[in-house]
Short mmCIF file of C-alpha atoms in Angstrom, two decimals:
data_model
loop_
_atom_site.label_atom_id
_atom_site.label_comp_id
_atom_site.label_asym_id
_atom_site.label_seq_id
_atom_site.Cartn_x
_atom_site.Cartn_y
_atom_site.Cartn_z
CA UNK A 129 42.42 -40.16 -43.14
CA UNK A 130 43.26 -40.45 -39.43
CA UNK A 131 41.27 -43.01 -37.43
CA UNK A 132 39.78 -41.98 -34.12
CA UNK A 133 39.85 -45.46 -32.51
CA UNK A 134 37.46 -45.98 -29.60
CA UNK A 135 37.02 -42.23 -29.28
CA UNK A 136 34.68 -42.29 -32.30
CA UNK A 137 32.39 -44.76 -30.50
CA UNK A 138 31.56 -42.49 -27.54
CA UNK A 139 27.83 -42.35 -26.81
CA UNK A 140 27.36 -38.58 -26.70
CA UNK A 141 23.78 -38.83 -25.41
CA UNK A 142 24.91 -41.05 -22.53
CA UNK A 143 27.79 -38.69 -21.77
CA UNK A 144 25.51 -35.63 -21.72
CA UNK A 145 22.87 -37.42 -19.64
CA UNK A 146 25.54 -38.42 -17.10
CA UNK A 147 26.82 -34.84 -16.93
CA UNK A 148 23.28 -33.50 -16.49
CA UNK A 149 22.65 -35.98 -13.67
CA UNK A 150 25.90 -35.01 -11.95
CA UNK A 151 25.06 -31.29 -12.19
CA UNK A 152 21.58 -31.95 -10.80
CA UNK A 153 23.06 -33.86 -7.84
CA UNK A 154 25.56 -31.07 -7.22
CA UNK A 155 22.81 -28.44 -7.29
CA UNK A 156 20.75 -30.50 -4.84
CA UNK A 157 23.81 -30.91 -2.62
CA UNK A 158 24.45 -27.15 -2.59
CA UNK A 159 20.88 -26.53 -1.47
CA UNK A 160 21.10 -29.15 1.27
CA UNK A 161 24.48 -27.82 2.47
CA UNK A 162 22.78 -24.62 3.60
CA UNK A 163 20.60 -26.72 5.92
CA UNK A 164 23.47 -28.62 7.57
CA UNK A 165 24.07 -27.77 11.21
CA UNK A 166 26.63 -29.26 13.56
CA UNK A 167 25.45 -29.88 17.11
CA UNK A 168 27.41 -30.51 20.31
CA UNK A 169 26.96 -30.36 24.04
CA UNK A 170 29.40 -30.92 26.87
CA UNK A 171 29.00 -34.00 29.08
CA UNK A 172 27.46 -31.96 31.91
CA UNK A 173 24.92 -30.24 29.66
CA UNK A 174 26.22 -26.82 30.58
CA UNK A 175 27.23 -25.64 27.09
CA UNK A 176 25.34 -26.34 23.85
CA UNK A 177 26.43 -25.14 20.40
CA UNK A 178 24.94 -25.20 16.91
CA UNK A 179 27.51 -24.50 14.19
CA UNK A 180 26.59 -23.90 10.54
CA UNK A 181 28.27 -22.54 7.41
CA UNK A 182 27.93 -18.98 8.71
CA UNK A 183 29.60 -19.90 12.00
CA UNK A 184 28.10 -20.22 15.46
CA UNK A 185 24.37 -20.20 15.03
CA UNK A 186 23.42 -20.89 18.63
CA UNK A 187 25.31 -20.84 21.94
CA UNK A 188 23.41 -21.82 25.05
CA UNK A 189 24.85 -21.65 28.54
CA UNK A 190 22.99 -23.40 31.34
CA UNK A 191 22.66 -21.16 34.43
CA UNK A 192 24.87 -23.63 36.34
CA UNK A 193 27.68 -22.82 33.89
CA UNK A 194 28.03 -19.45 35.61
CA UNK A 195 29.37 -21.26 38.67
CA UNK A 196 32.47 -22.27 36.72
CA UNK A 197 35.57 -20.14 36.71
CA UNK A 198 36.07 -17.98 33.63
CA UNK A 199 38.89 -20.26 32.47
CA UNK A 200 36.84 -23.46 32.93
CA UNK A 201 33.88 -21.98 31.10
CA UNK A 202 36.09 -20.73 28.26
CA UNK A 203 37.61 -24.22 27.85
CA UNK A 204 34.16 -25.84 27.81
CA UNK A 205 32.91 -23.37 25.20
CA UNK A 206 35.97 -23.91 22.99
CA UNK A 207 35.69 -27.71 23.28
CA UNK A 208 31.98 -27.71 22.44
CA UNK A 209 32.50 -25.37 19.47
CA UNK A 210 35.22 -27.70 18.19
CA UNK A 211 32.89 -30.70 18.59
CA UNK A 212 30.05 -28.91 16.77
CA UNK A 213 32.44 -27.96 13.98
CA UNK A 214 33.56 -31.58 13.70
CA UNK A 215 29.92 -32.69 13.53
CA UNK A 216 29.24 -30.22 10.71
CA UNK A 217 32.37 -31.37 8.85
CA UNK A 218 31.20 -34.98 9.14
CA UNK A 219 27.84 -34.05 7.64
CA UNK A 220 29.52 -32.16 4.78
CA UNK A 221 31.78 -35.17 4.09
CA UNK A 222 28.76 -37.47 3.98
CA UNK A 223 26.89 -35.15 1.61
CA UNK A 224 29.91 -34.85 -0.69
CA UNK A 225 30.43 -38.63 -0.65
CA UNK A 226 26.82 -39.10 -1.77
CA UNK A 227 27.40 -36.87 -4.79
CA UNK A 228 30.96 -37.75 -5.76
CA UNK A 229 31.30 -41.22 -4.27
CA UNK A 230 33.70 -42.13 -1.49
CA UNK A 231 36.70 -42.54 -3.82
CA UNK A 232 36.33 -39.17 -5.58
CA UNK A 233 35.11 -37.14 -2.60
CA UNK A 234 37.01 -33.83 -2.78
CA UNK A 235 36.72 -33.45 1.00
CA UNK A 236 39.03 -36.45 1.42
CA UNK A 237 41.94 -34.28 0.29
CA UNK A 238 41.57 -32.08 3.38
CA UNK A 239 42.46 -34.97 5.66
CA UNK A 240 45.00 -36.55 3.31
CA UNK A 241 47.26 -33.93 1.68
CA UNK A 242 49.53 -36.68 0.36
CA UNK A 243 46.60 -38.05 -1.67
CA UNK A 244 46.02 -34.57 -3.07
CA UNK A 245 49.70 -34.25 -4.04
CA UNK A 246 49.60 -37.66 -5.75
CA UNK A 247 46.57 -36.55 -7.77
CA UNK A 248 48.39 -33.37 -8.76
CA UNK A 249 51.49 -35.33 -9.78
CA UNK A 250 49.38 -37.75 -11.85
CA UNK A 251 47.65 -34.85 -13.59
CA UNK A 252 51.01 -33.18 -14.25
CA UNK A 253 52.41 -36.40 -15.74
CA UNK A 254 49.35 -36.80 -17.98
CA UNK A 255 49.67 -33.19 -19.11
CA UNK A 256 53.36 -33.64 -19.88
CA UNK A 257 52.69 -36.82 -21.91
CA UNK A 258 49.94 -35.09 -23.87
CA UNK A 259 52.10 -32.02 -24.48
CA UNK A 260 54.98 -34.16 -25.74
CA UNK A 261 52.63 -36.12 -28.03
CA UNK A 262 51.15 -32.92 -29.48
CA UNK A 263 54.56 -31.34 -29.99
CA UNK A 264 55.80 -34.52 -31.67
CA UNK A 265 52.84 -34.46 -34.05
CA UNK A 266 53.36 -30.77 -34.81
CA UNK A 267 57.04 -31.43 -35.50
CA UNK A 268 56.11 -34.28 -37.82
CA UNK A 269 53.66 -32.02 -39.71
CA UNK A 270 56.33 -29.29 -39.92
CA UNK A 271 58.83 -31.77 -41.45
CA UNK A 272 56.26 -33.07 -43.98
CA UNK A 273 55.52 -29.52 -45.05
CA UNK A 274 59.25 -28.72 -45.27
CA UNK A 275 58.91 -25.80 -42.87
#
């Protein structure tokens, strides 16, 4: 009879409870993500933007903004939209870090593609080791059965 080692000592109830807690936190996070809104305003208070998951939610132009040239106003609007987007991204990162922890935050891969590639390479190596182990066992079984 094959021994299962430490695998046989897994506390299934603890494992399931942990999974249930993680799913509950993820569900709560999804609900709160809909409420996140990035805010930004230029230094002069001429352009104000609210940016949410659906895009620009609010764009306010102070009447004095109309005194700017079209090019100046366009640059201010673009800069404030970018700042509001950055603010929203920061809030999303914080929410994800609360659920997954800072180390396992999936949003960290957006800013660090090398980290993502290292994770992929590690997963590939683990898969290859497991595949080789399984194939070795199957070959051993085949030889014992004279197939």
